[in-house]
mmCIF file of C-alpha atoms and ligand atoms in Angstrom:
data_model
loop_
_atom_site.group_PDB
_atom_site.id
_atom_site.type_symbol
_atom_site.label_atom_id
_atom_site.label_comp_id
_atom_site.label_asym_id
_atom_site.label_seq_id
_atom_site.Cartn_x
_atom_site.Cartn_y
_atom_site.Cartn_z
ATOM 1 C CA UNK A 1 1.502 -25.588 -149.563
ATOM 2 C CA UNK A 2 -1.379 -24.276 -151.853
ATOM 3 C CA UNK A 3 -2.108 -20.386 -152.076
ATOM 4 C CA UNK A 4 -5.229 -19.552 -153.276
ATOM 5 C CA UNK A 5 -4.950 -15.733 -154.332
ATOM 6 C CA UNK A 6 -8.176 -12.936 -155.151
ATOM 7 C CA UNK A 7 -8.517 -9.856 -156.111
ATOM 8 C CA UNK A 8 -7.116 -8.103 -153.345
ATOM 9 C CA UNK A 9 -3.448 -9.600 -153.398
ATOM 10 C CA UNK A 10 -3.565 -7.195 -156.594
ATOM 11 C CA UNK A 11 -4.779 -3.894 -154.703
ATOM 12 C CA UNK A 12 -1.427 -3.038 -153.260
ATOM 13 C CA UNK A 13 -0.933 -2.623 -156.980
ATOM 14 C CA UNK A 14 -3.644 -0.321 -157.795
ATOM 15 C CA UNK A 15 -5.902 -2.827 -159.554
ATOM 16 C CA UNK A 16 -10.043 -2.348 -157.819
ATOM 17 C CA UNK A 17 -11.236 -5.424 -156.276
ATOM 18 C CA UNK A 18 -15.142 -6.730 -157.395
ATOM 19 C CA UNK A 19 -16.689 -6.475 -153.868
ATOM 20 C CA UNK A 20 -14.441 -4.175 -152.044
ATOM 21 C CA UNK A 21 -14.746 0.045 -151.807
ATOM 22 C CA UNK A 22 -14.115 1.512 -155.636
ATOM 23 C CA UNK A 23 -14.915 -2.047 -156.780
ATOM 24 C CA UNK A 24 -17.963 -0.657 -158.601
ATOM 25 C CA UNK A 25 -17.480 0.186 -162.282
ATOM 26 C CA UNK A 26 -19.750 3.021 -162.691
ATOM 27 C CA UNK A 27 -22.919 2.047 -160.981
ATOM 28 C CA UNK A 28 -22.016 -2.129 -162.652
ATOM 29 C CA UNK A 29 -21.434 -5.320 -160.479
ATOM 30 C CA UNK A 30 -18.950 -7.896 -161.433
ATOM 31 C CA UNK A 31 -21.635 -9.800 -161.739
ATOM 32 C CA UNK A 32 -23.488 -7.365 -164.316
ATOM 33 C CA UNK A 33 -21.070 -7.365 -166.304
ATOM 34 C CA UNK A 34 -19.092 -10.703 -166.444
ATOM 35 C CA UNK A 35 -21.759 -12.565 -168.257
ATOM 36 C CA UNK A 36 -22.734 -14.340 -171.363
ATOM 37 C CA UNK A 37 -26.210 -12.492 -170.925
ATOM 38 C CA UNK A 38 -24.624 -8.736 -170.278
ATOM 39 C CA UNK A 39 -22.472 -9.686 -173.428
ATOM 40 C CA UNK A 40 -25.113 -10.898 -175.767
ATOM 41 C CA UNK A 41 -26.961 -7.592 -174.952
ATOM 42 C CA UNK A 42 -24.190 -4.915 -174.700
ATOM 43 C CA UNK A 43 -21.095 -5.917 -176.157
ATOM 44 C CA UNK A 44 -19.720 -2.322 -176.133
ATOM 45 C CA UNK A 45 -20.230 -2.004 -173.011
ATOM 46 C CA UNK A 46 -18.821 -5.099 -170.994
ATOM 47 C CA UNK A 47 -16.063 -4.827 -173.712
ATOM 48 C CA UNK A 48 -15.662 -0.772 -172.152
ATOM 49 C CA UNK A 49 -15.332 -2.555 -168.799
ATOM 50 C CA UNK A 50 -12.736 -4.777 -169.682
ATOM 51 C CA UNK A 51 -10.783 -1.745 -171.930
ATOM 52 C CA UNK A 52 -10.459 -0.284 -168.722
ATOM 53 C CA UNK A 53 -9.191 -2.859 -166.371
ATOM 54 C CA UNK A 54 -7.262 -3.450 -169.142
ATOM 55 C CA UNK A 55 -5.386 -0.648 -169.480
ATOM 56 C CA UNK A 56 -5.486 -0.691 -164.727
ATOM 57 C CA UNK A 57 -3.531 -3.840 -165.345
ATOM 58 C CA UNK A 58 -0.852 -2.674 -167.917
ATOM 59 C CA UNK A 59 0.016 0.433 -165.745
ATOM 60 C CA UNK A 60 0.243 -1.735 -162.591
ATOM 61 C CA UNK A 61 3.256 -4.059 -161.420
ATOM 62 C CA UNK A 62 3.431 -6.937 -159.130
ATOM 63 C CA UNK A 63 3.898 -5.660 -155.173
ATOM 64 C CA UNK A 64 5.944 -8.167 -152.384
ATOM 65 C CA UNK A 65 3.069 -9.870 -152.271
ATOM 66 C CA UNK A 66 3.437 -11.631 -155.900
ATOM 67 C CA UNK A 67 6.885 -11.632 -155.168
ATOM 68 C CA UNK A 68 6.407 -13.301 -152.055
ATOM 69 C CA UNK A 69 4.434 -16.268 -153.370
ATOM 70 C CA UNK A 70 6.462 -16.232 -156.679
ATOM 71 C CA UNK A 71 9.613 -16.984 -154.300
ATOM 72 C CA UNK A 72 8.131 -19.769 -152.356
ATOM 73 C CA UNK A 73 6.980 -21.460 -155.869
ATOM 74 C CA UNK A 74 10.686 -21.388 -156.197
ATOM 75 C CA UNK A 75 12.030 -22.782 -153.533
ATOM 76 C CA UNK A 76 9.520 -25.270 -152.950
ATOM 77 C CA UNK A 77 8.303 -27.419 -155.782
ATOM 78 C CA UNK A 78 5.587 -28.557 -153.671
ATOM 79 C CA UNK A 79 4.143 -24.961 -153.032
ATOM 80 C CA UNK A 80 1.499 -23.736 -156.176
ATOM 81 C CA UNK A 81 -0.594 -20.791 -156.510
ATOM 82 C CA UNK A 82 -4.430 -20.893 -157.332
ATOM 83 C CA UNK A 83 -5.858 -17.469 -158.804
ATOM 84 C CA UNK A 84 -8.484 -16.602 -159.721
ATOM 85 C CA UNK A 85 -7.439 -12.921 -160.886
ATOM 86 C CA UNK A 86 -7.617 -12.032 -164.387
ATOM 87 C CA UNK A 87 -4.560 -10.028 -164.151
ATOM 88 C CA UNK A 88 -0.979 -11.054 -164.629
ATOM 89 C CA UNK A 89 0.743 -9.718 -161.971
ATOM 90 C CA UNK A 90 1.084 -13.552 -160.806
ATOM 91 C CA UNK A 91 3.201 -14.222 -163.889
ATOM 92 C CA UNK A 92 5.017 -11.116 -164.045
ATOM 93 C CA UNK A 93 6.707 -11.542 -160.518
ATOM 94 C CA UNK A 94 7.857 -15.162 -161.825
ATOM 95 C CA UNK A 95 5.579 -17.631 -160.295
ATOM 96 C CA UNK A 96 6.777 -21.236 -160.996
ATOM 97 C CA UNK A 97 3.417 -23.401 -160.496
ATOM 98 C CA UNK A 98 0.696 -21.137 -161.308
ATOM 99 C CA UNK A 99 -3.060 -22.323 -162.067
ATOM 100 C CA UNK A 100 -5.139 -19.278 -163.057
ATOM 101 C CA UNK A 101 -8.866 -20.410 -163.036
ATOM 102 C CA UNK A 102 -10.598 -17.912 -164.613
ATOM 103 C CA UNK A 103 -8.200 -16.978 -167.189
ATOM 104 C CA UNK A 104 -6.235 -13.895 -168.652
ATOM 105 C CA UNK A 105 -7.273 -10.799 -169.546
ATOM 106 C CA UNK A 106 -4.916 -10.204 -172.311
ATOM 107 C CA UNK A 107 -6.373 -13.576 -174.023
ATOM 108 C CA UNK A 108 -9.395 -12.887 -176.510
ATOM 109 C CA UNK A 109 -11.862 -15.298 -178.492
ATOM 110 C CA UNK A 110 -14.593 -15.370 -180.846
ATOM 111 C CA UNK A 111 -17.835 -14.750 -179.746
ATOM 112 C CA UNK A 112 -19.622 -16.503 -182.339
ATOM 113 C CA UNK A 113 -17.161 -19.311 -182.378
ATOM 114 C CA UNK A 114 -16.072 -19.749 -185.838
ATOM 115 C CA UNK A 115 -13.281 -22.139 -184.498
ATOM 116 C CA UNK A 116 -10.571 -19.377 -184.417
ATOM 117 C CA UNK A 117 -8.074 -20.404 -181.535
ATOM 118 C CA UNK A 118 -8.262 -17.703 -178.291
ATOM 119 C CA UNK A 119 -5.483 -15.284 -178.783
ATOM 120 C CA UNK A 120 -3.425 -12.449 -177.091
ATOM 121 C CA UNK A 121 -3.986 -8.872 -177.268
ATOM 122 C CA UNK A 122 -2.232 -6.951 -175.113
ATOM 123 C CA UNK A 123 -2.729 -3.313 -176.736
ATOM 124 C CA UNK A 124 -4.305 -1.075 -173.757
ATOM 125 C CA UNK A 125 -6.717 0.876 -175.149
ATOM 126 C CA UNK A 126 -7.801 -1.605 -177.727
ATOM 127 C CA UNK A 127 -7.774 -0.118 -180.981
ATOM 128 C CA UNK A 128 -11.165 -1.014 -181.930
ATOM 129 C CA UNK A 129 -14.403 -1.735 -179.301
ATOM 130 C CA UNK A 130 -15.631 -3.628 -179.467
ATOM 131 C CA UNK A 131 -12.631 -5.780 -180.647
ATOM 132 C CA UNK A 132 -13.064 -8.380 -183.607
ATOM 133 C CA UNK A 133 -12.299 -12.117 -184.382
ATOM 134 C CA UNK A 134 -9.137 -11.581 -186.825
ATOM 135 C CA UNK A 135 -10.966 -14.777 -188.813
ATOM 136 C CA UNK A 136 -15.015 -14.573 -189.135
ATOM 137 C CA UNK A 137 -14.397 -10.552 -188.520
ATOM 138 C CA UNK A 138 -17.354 -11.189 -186.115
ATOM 139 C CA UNK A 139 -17.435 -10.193 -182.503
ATOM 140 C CA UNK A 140 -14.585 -10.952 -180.461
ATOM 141 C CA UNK A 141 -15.191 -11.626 -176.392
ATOM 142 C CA UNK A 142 -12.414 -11.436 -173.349
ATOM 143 C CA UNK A 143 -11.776 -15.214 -173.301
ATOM 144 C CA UNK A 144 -12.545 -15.057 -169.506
ATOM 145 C CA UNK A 145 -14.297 -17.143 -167.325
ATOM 146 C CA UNK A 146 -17.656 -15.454 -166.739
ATOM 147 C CA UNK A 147 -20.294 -15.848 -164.990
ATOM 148 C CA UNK A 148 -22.580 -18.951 -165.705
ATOM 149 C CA UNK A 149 -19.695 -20.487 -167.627
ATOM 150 C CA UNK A 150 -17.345 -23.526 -166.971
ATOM 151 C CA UNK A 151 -13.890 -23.589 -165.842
ATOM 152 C CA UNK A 152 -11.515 -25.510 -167.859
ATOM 153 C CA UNK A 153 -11.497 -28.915 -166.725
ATOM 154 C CA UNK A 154 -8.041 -29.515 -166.828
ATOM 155 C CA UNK A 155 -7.440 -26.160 -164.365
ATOM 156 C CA UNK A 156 -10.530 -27.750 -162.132
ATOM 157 C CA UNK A 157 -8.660 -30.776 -161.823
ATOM 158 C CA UNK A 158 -5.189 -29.339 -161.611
ATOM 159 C CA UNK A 159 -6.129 -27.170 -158.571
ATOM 160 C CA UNK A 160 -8.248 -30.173 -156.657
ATOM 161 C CA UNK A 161 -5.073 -31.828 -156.769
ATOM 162 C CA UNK A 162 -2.933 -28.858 -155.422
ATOM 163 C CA UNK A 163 -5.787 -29.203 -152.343
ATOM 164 C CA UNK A 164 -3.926 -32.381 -151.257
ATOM 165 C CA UNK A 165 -1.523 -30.281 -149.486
ATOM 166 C CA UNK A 166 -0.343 -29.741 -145.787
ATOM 167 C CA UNK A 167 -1.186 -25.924 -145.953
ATOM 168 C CA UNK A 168 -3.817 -23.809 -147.621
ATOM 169 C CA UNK A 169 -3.967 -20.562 -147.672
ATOM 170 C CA UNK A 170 -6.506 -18.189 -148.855
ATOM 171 C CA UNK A 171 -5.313 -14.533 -149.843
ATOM 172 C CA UNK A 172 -7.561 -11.868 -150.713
ATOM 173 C CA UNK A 173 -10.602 -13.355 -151.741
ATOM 174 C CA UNK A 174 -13.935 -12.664 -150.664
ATOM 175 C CA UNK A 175 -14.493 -16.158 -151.244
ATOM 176 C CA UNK A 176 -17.987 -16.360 -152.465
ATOM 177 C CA UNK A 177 -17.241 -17.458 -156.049
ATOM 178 C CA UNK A 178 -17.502 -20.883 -156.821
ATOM 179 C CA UNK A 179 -15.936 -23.503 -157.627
ATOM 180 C CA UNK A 180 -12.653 -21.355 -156.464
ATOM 181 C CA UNK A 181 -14.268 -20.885 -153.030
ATOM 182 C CA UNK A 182 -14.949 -24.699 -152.703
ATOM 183 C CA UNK A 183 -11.323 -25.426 -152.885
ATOM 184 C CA UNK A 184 -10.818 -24.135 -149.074
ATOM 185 C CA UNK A 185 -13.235 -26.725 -148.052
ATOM 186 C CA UNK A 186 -11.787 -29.782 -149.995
ATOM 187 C CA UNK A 187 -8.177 -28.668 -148.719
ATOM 188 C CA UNK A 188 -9.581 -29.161 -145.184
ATOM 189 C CA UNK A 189 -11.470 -32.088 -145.627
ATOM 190 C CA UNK A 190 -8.217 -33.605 -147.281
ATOM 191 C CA UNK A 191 -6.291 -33.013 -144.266
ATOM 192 C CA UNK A 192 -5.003 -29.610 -144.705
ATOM 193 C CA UNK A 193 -4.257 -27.043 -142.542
ATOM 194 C CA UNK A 194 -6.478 -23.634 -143.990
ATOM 195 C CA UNK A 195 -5.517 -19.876 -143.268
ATOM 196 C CA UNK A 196 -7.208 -16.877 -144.696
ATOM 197 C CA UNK A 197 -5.399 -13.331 -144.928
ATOM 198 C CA UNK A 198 -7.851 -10.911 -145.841
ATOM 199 C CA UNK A 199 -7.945 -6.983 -144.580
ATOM 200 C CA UNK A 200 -11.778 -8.094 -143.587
ATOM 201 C CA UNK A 201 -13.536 -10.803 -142.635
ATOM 202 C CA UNK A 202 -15.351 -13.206 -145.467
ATOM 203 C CA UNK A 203 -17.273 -16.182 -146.266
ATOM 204 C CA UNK A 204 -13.682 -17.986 -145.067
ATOM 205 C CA UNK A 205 -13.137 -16.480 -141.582
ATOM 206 C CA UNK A 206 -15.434 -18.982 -139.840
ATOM 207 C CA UNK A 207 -14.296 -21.767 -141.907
ATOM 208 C CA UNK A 208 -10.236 -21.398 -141.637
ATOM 209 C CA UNK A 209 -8.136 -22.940 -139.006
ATOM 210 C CA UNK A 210 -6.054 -19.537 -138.805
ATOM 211 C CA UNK A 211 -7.721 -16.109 -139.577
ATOM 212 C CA UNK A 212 -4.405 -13.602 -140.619
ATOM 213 C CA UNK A 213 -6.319 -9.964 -140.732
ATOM 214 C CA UNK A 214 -4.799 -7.584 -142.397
ATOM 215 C CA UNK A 215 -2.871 -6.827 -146.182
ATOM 216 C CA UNK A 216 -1.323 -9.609 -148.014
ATOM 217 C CA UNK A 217 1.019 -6.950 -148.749
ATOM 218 C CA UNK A 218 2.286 -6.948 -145.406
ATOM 219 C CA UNK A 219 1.221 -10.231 -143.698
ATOM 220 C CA UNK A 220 3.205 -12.263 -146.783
ATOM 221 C CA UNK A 221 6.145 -10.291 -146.203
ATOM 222 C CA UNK A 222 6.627 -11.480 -142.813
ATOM 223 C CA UNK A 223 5.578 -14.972 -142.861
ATOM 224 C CA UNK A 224 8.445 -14.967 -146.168
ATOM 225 C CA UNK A 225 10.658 -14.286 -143.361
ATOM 226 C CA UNK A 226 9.860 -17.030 -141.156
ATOM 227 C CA UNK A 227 8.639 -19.584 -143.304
ATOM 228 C CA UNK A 228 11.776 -22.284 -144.458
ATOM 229 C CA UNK A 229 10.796 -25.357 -147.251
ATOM 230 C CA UNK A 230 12.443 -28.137 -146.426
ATOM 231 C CA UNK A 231 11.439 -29.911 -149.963
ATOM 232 C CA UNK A 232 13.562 -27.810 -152.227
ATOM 233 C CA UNK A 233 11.972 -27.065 -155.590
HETATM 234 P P1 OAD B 1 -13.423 -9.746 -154.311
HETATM 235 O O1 OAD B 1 -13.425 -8.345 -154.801
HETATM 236 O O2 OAD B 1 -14.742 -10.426 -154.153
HETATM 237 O O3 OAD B 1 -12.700 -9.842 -152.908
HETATM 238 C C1 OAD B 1 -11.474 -9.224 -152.653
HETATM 239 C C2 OAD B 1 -11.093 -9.529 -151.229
HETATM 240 O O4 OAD B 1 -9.812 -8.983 -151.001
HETATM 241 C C3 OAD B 1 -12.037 -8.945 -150.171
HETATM 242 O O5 OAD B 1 -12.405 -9.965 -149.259
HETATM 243 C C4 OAD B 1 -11.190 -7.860 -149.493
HETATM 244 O O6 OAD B 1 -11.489 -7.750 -148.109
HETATM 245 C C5 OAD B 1 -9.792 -8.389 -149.700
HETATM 246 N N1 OAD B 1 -8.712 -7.392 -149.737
HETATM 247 C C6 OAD B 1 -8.724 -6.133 -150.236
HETATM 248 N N2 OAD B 1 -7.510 -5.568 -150.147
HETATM 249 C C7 OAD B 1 -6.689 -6.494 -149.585
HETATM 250 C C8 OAD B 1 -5.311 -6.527 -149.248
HETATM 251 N N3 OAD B 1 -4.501 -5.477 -149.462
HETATM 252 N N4 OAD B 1 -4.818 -7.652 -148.677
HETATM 253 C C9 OAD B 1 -5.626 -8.716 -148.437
HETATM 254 N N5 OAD B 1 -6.927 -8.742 -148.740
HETATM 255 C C10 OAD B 1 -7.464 -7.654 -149.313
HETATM 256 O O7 OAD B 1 -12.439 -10.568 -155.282
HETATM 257 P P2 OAD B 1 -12.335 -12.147 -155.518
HETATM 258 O O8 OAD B 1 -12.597 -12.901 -154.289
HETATM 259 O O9 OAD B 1 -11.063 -12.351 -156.236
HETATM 260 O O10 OAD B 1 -14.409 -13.286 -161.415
HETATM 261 O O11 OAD B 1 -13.534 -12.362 -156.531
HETATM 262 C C11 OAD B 1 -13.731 -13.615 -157.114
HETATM 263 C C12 OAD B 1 -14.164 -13.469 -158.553
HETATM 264 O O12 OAD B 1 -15.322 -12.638 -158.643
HETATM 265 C C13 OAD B 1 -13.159 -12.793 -159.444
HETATM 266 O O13 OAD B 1 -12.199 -13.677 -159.961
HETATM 267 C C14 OAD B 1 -13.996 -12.225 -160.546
HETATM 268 C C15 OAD B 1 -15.138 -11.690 -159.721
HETATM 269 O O14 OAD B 1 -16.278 -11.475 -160.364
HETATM 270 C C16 OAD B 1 -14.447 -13.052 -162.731
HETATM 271 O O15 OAD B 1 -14.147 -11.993 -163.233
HETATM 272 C C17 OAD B 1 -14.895 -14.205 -163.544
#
């Protein structure tokens, strides 16, 4: 089984979603924000942004929903989360098999790329916006997937294998990001059977074998309690 997770596994938690109500940053789009371009031109700014999910994310703890999918990576060595949240809540609730596509929030780089490796940073406010490369002392950038940028290659091909599975399920996405939302499709072409639980209907809905409406929060909960792995991890 292969659980591709979105923003909104994380709203039980308190974190916003990008498309959903209060996903709006002041007046900002994800996708006004999460670029190279929106960088290059207002580095305070996008850094302001991520200062402030930033500091959502270190108030905020992993609800049954992590926990859920954390427990199934642990009793099934066959079962491995896809995210493509920024967050850690994933890793915090103890996932076993986790691929996290678009990266961590807590992991910075340098902007001009003076070769400095990406590292962590997990003060909430940052001291300093926006933040520096410890090295050149240039600009430093959330080393996050944006917008217009590659995945790493090894994560692309990491979760197209995990898409050779019996069951896929997407949870919480809106699924309109690529190449994350493209994973649903390979899954079924592979074979798989696809779900989606979402509180709305998405790009997914007509796509899925099984449509689960409503919270991860609760639907994960009781599927935990009827779902058995008979490959123990
Ligand atoms: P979105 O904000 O696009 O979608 C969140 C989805 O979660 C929506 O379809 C909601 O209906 C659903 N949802 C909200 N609350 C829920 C709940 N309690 N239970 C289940 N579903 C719920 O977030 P993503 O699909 O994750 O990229 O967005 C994909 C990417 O776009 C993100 O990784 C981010 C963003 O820009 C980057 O930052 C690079």
């Amino acid at each position: 089984m292969t659980v591709l997770t979105g923003a909104g596994i994380s709203a039980a938690s308190g974190i916003p979603t990008f498309r959903g109500e209060g996903g709006l940053w002041r007046h900002f789009r994800a996708e006004d924000l999460a670029t190279p371009e929106a960088f290059q031109s207002n580095p305070a700014l996008v850094w302001e942004w991520y200062d402030w999910r930033r500091q959502k994310v270190a108030s905020c703890q992993p609800n049954v929903g992590h926990v859920v999918l954390a427990r199934w990576t642990g009793q099934s060595d066959r079962c491995t989360v896809v995210t493509q949240n920024v967050d850690d809540l994933h890793v915090r609730a103890g996932t076993a098999r986790l691929i996290r596509l678009h990266g961590s929030i807590w992991e910075l780089a340098c902007w001009s790329g003076c070769g400095a490796t990406p590292w962590r940073d997990e003060h909430a406010p940052l001291p300093e916006l926006p933040a520096t490369c410890p090295r050149c002392r240039g600009l430093a950038r959330p080393a996050i997937v944006w917008f217009g940028e590659s995945l790493s290659a090894d994560d692309v091909s990491a979760a197209r294998r995990a898409c050779a599975c019996d069951v896929f399920i997407a949870v919480g996405t809106s699924a309109v990001v690529y190449p994350a939302a493209g994973l649903l499709q390979e899954a079924s072409s592979a074979g798989a059977f696809t779900a989606e639980i979402n509180t709305e209907t998405t790009a997914a809905t007509s796509e899925v074998d099984a449509s689960l409406q409503g919270a991860a929060e609760v639907i994960l909960p009781q599927l935990d309690e009827r779902v058995t792995f008979r490959h123990q991890g």
